[in-house]
């Protein structure tokens, strides 16, 4: 698919209705008229982080051709003079066979007191009749905030966050509407590597004999993976040790019938891969597995394509919470 | 064409731009002339300038031929005077006779009442007294029509009185009651959607439809119309006319032909099936008023803080109704109506909610984002139709999600969507009353609303409140019961 910009429009100050009118006009610019093909609305609240907003627009455009969405990225400046700025871009992705999808991204810059009433600004910009997915990447949301209450699905990213508050809020929220954790998607290569290393009778027999699991890495991320592992390996939570560190590394020590197995999985900073090694005492060569790390676009795409509740994540998140709040 | 209230807001915002576009399309005959009547003292030239500027100011981004419009307004004239003065109408008659001579208008008359309803009786009676309700001598084949803007009375009794008054001087065939919603393409398209296709009409009934939901939402408040709105409220301003017309088109049986009376007969029959035995009671009706809140990123005052509004006002700015329609097609299908000011966005739509699939072979986890089929007819903004249905999410699992298939008028017919007034003015000029409301339609709609008005007058229905920028008060959510929710997106 070749993606190109059909048109763009921006205003420093605009009524909210100006956004929809701009999208309408931009669509008309396409030689055959750009139809709405978006299948969902994605609202991303980045707060005051302009760099994050710019980064997210790139990410959204990366996935747009395969996941046509209307993305509304909301930048806030509560201390600025009141007003709403907007930047709208309509994109077309066209395949060789003539297939076309159209999508648009909207960067809203909400200033002044309206930043405390964002739903009144964002609501009219969302598409009607399609799922609304809301994501607040820069902070932990409040249970009752309007943007979250209006959503059909919530995206969270538990990586790097305090696991106690994050997982408890995410799990509670998940009872009301599905929550998709980008950290869970990001960990998919890790889970696949572990699945590859521990499959087959020679290695799987150690599953019940885990003596120790140690994960050095960011909070949230490490809790979620080890939470999942303790479930899958039926491991004692007391055997888990989580260590702060920039370079994520997982180590597992297990015993079975007097033999020992060690597993190491890591992804050095800057590496595009997750690399895993499993060794059995004195028994042949080590088993290795490698999976590529996911790009930010692939992580978002993976999250968008998980429409339903994910029971495995729920179990992993609950286990992660138990690991950090014993008893 | 005679426009009473020619120097007013309606004339400037709607009539002149519509006439300018008709002129640009070449649909105003060379024998078309216009006389403006109003109290404001203006010369013919000043009135022409007013008309020219109004078309520019309210073009709404649509193109029109300025030179052609300037030329058309050369045939515009003005009569200044009080509506209760016979002298005004005597001069009007003289001017009209002159125009017949000068422009060849051949005694044809279209009187347009762009004036407050309180002046209807005065003007209609004066037209009768001065013989302007009938073709003048020597013009026996000519037409004389009168266009009346809503509101058509404020209750059943006053609507009846207005009819009596109009019918003293005009036959019903001469009366064109205008509701601009009927001039909207997407409203008319309900008829095409239902009766020109084989796939919708067979499922347009109680067997397949779970509920019908009609929303007429405005994000604006009452603005400078506070004193008007205090006397009107949402029930009279929106429900009695716009909502009832949309309702009738949605529920009516197929007409035998597109003959005006064939369609209007079916609309009347549909409205006559609305059960009114419980409509005036809680919880079938909710009335509410907006309080301060946030709309479109701006803080807005509550209704009672608006200019020209009483601080103790009980006027409703929101109405929700749960109607029952007693006929074979719609028995037991709830018809849910919601209209209000200061809602989150400007939106008018009809949603046909279909029954859920009787058996879904997918697991509950696979259908979290699947809702029953729905057909959305959107009147504004972006007139069009959206069909919501389930589709498999690409991938190895079998997740099913609701997706939409959309038809947008403005895209398919990029240059063909007329403004509602443009269409209706043209129809009135050529004598096609299909999109105008007949007397018995008005009376049926007041029949439906009468029990509500009585209940409100007796204070049997409490006034609820909702913050500006919300879709409805909690009371309106309770009206739906536990199984349903109002559509909010």
mmCIF file with all atom_site columns, N, CA, C and O in Angstrom, chain B residues 302-321:
data_model
loop_
_atom_site.group_PDB
_atom_site.id
_atom_site.type_symbol
_atom_site.label_atom_id
_atom_site.label_alt_id
_atom_site.label_comp_id
_atom_site.label_asym_id
_atom_site.label_entity_id
_atom_site.label_seq_id
_atom_site.pdbx_PDB_ins_code
_atom_site.Cartn_x
_atom_site.Cartn_y
_atom_site.Cartn_z
_atom_site.occupancy
_atom_site.B_iso_or_equiv
_atom_site.pdbx_formal_charge
_atom_site.auth_seq_id
_atom_site.auth_comp_id
_atom_site.auth_asym_id
_atom_site.auth_atom_id
_atom_site.pdbx_PDB_model_num
ATOM 1  N N  . UNK B 1 302 ? -26.374 28.165 32.314 1.00 0.00 ? 302 UNK B N  1
ATOM 2  C CA . UNK B 1 302 ? -27.591 27.380 32.362 1.00 0.00 ? 302 UNK B CA 1
ATOM 3  C C  . UNK B 1 302 ? -28.735 28.145 31.707 1.00 0.00 ? 302 UNK B C  1
ATOM 4  O O  . UNK B 1 302 ? -28.639 29.366 31.474 1.00 0.00 ? 302 UNK B O  1
ATOM 5  N N  . UNK B 1 303 ? -29.796 27.429 31.383 1.00 0.00 ? 303 UNK B N  1
ATOM 6  C CA . UNK B 1 303 ? -30.919 28.074 30.694 1.00 0.00 ? 303 UNK B CA 1
ATOM 7  C C  . UNK B 1 303 ? -31.463 29.254 31.493 1.00 0.00 ? 303 UNK B C  1
ATOM 8  O O  . UNK B 1 303 ? -31.761 30.313 30.950 1.00 0.00 ? 303 UNK B O  1
ATOM 9  N N  . UNK B 1 304 ? -31.578 29.068 32.815 1.00 0.00 ? 304 UNK B N  1
ATOM 10 C CA . UNK B 1 304 ? -32.169 30.129 33.627 1.00 0.00 ? 304 UNK B CA 1
ATOM 11 C C  . UNK B 1 304 ? -31.267 31.357 33.742 1.00 0.00 ? 304 UNK B C  1
ATOM 12 O O  . UNK B 1 304 ? -31.698 32.392 34.238 1.00 0.00 ? 304 UNK B O  1
ATOM 13 N N  . UNK B 1 305 ? -30.027 31.210 33.320 1.00 0.00 ? 305 UNK B N  1
ATOM 14 C CA . UNK B 1 305 ? -29.122 32.374 33.332 1.00 0.00 ? 305 UNK B CA 1
ATOM 15 C C  . UNK B 1 305 ? -29.035 33.040 31.953 1.00 0.00 ? 305 UNK B C  1
ATOM 16 O O  . UNK B 1 305 ? -28.308 34.016 31.777 1.00 0.00 ? 305 UNK B O  1
ATOM 17 N N  . UNK B 1 306 ? -29.761 32.505 30.980 1.00 0.00 ? 306 UNK B N  1
ATOM 18 C CA . UNK B 1 306 ? -29.710 33.080 29.632 1.00 0.00 ? 306 UNK B CA 1
ATOM 19 C C  . UNK B 1 306 ? -30.478 34.401 29.612 1.00 0.00 ? 306 UNK B C  1
ATOM 20 O O  . UNK B 1 306 ? -31.419 34.597 30.395 1.00 0.00 ? 306 UNK B O  1
ATOM 21 N N  . UNK B 1 307 ? -30.106 35.320 28.693 1.00 0.00 ? 307 UNK B N  1
ATOM 22 C CA . UNK B 1 307 ? -30.832 36.585 28.579 1.00 0.00 ? 307 UNK B CA 1
ATOM 23 C C  . UNK B 1 307 ? -32.312 36.357 28.266 1.00 0.00 ? 307 UNK B C  1
ATOM 24 O O  . UNK B 1 307 ? -32.649 35.457 27.499 1.00 0.00 ? 307 UNK B O  1
ATOM 25 N N  . UNK B 1 308 ? -33.149 37.167 28.850 1.00 0.00 ? 308 UNK B N  1
ATOM 26 C CA . UNK B 1 308 ? -34.599 37.162 28.623 1.00 0.00 ? 308 UNK B CA 1
ATOM 27 C C  . UNK B 1 308 ? -35.273 35.878 29.094 1.00 0.00 ? 308 UNK B C  1
ATOM 28 O O  . UNK B 1 308 ? -36.363 35.547 28.643 1.00 0.00 ? 308 UNK B O  1
ATOM 29 N N  . UNK B 1 309 ? -34.605 35.155 29.979 1.00 0.00 ? 309 UNK B N  1
ATOM 30 C CA . UNK B 1 309 ? -35.201 33.924 30.521 1.00 0.00 ? 309 UNK B CA 1
ATOM 31 C C  . UNK B 1 309 ? -35.410 34.116 32.022 1.00 0.00 ? 309 UNK B C  1
ATOM 32 O O  . UNK B 1 309 ? -34.532 34.630 32.714 1.00 0.00 ? 309 UNK B O  1
ATOM 33 N N  . UNK B 1 310 ? -36.578 33.701 32.484 1.00 0.00 ? 310 UNK B N  1
ATOM 34 C CA . UNK B 1 310 ? -36.886 33.846 33.905 1.00 0.00 ? 310 UNK B CA 1
ATOM 35 C C  . UNK B 1 310 ? -35.958 32.970 34.750 1.00 0.00 ? 310 UNK B C  1
ATOM 36 O O  . UNK B 1 310 ? -35.722 31.809 34.401 1.00 0.00 ? 310 UNK B O  1
ATOM 37 N N  . UNK B 1 311 ? -35.457 33.501 35.866 1.00 0.00 ? 311 UNK B N  1
ATOM 38 C CA . UNK B 1 311 ? -34.596 32.678 36.731 1.00 0.00 ? 311 UNK B CA 1
ATOM 39 C C  . UNK B 1 311 ? -35.341 31.526 37.400 1.00 0.00 ? 311 UNK B C  1
ATOM 40 O O  . UNK B 1 311 ? -34.723 30.638 37.980 1.00 0.00 ? 311 UNK B O  1
ATOM 41 N N  . UNK B 1 312 ? -36.671 31.536 37.303 1.00 0.00 ? 312 UNK B N  1
ATOM 42 C CA . UNK B 1 312 ? -37.446 30.411 37.850 1.00 0.00 ? 312 UNK B CA 1
ATOM 43 C C  . UNK B 1 312 ? -38.176 29.667 36.730 1.00 0.00 ? 312 UNK B C  1
ATOM 44 O O  . UNK B 1 312 ? -39.151 28.963 36.968 1.00 0.00 ? 312 UNK B O  1
ATOM 45 N N  . UNK B 1 313 ? -37.698 29.847 35.518 1.00 0.00 ? 313 UNK B N  1
ATOM 46 C CA . UNK B 1 313 ? -38.377 29.268 34.350 1.00 0.00 ? 313 UNK B CA 1
ATOM 47 C C  . UNK B 1 313 ? -38.586 27.760 34.502 1.00 0.00 ? 313 UNK B C  1
ATOM 48 O O  . UNK B 1 313 ? -37.718 27.036 34.986 1.00 0.00 ? 313 UNK B O  1
ATOM 49 N N  . UNK B 1 314 ? -39.734 27.317 34.041 1.00 0.00 ? 314 UNK B N  1
ATOM 50 C CA . UNK B 1 314 ? -40.022 25.870 33.990 1.00 0.00 ? 314 UNK B CA 1
ATOM 51 C C  . UNK B 1 314 ? -40.059 25.393 32.530 1.00 0.00 ? 314 UNK B C  1
ATOM 52 O O  . UNK B 1 314 ? -40.475 24.270 32.247 1.00 0.00 ? 314 UNK B O  1
ATOM 53 N N  . UNK B 1 315 ? -39.632 26.230 31.622 1.00 0.00 ? 315 UNK B N  1
ATOM 54 C CA . UNK B 1 315 ? -39.643 25.852 30.195 1.00 0.00 ? 315 UNK B CA 1
ATOM 55 C C  . UNK B 1 315 ? -38.633 24.735 29.936 1.00 0.00 ? 315 UNK B C  1
ATOM 56 O O  . UNK B 1 315 ? -37.487 24.819 30.384 1.00 0.00 ? 315 UNK B O  1
ATOM 57 N N  . UNK B 1 316 ? -39.075 23.730 29.204 1.00 0.00 ? 316 UNK B N  1
ATOM 58 C CA . UNK B 1 316 ? -38.190 22.589 28.924 1.00 0.00 ? 316 UNK B CA 1
ATOM 59 C C  . UNK B 1 316 ? -37.275 22.883 27.747 1.00 0.00 ? 316 UNK B C  1
ATOM 60 O O  . UNK B 1 316 ? -37.721 23.431 26.736 1.00 0.00 ? 316 UNK B O  1
ATOM 61 N N  . UNK B 1 317 ? -36.009 22.552 27.908 1.00 0.00 ? 317 UNK B N  1
ATOM 62 C CA . UNK B 1 317 ? -35.063 22.640 26.784 1.00 0.00 ? 317 UNK B CA 1
ATOM 63 C C  . UNK B 1 317 ? -34.731 21.251 26.271 1.00 0.00 ? 317 UNK B C  1
ATOM 64 O O  . UNK B 1 317 ? -33.945 21.100 25.330 1.00 0.00 ? 317 UNK B O  1
ATOM 65 N N  . UNK B 1 318 ? -35.313 20.247 26.909 1.00 0.00 ? 318 UNK B N  1
ATOM 66 C CA . UNK B 1 318 ? -35.054 18.850 26.528 1.00 0.00 ? 318 UNK B CA 1
ATOM 67 C C  . UNK B 1 318 ? -36.340 18.066 26.727 1.00 0.00 ? 318 UNK B C  1
ATOM 68 O O  . UNK B 1 318 ? -37.056 18.261 27.715 1.00 0.00 ? 318 UNK B O  1
ATOM 69 N N  . UNK B 1 319 ? -36.626 17.194 25.794 1.00 0.00 ? 319 UNK B N  1
ATOM 70 C CA . UNK B 1 319 ? -37.763 16.285 25.929 1.00 0.00 ? 319 UNK B CA 1
ATOM 71 C C  . UNK B 1 319 ? -37.314 14.891 25.508 1.00 0.00 ? 319 UNK B C  1
ATOM 72 O O  . UNK B 1 319 ? -36.626 14.729 24.498 1.00 0.00 ? 319 UNK B O  1
ATOM 73 N N  . UNK B 1 320 ? -37.693 13.896 26.284 1.00 0.00 ? 320 UNK B N  1
ATOM 74 C CA . UNK B 1 320 ? -37.520 12.500 25.863 1.00 0.00 ? 320 UNK B CA 1
ATOM 75 C C  . UNK B 1 320 ? -38.879 11.825 25.958 1.00 0.00 ? 320 UNK B C  1
ATOM 76 O O  . UNK B 1 320 ? -39.621 12.040 26.921 1.00 0.00 ? 320 UNK B O  1
ATOM 77 N N  . UNK B 1 321 ? -39.188 11.042 24.941 1.00 0.00 ? 321 UNK B N  1
ATOM 78 C CA . UNK B 1 321 ? -40.487 10.363 24.896 1.00 0.00 ? 321 UNK B CA 1
ATOM 79 C C  . UNK B 1 321 ? -40.286 8.890  24.569 1.00 0.00 ? 321 UNK B C  1
ATOM 80 O O  . UNK B 1 321 ? -39.425 8.549  23.748 1.00 0.00 ? 321 UNK B O  1
#
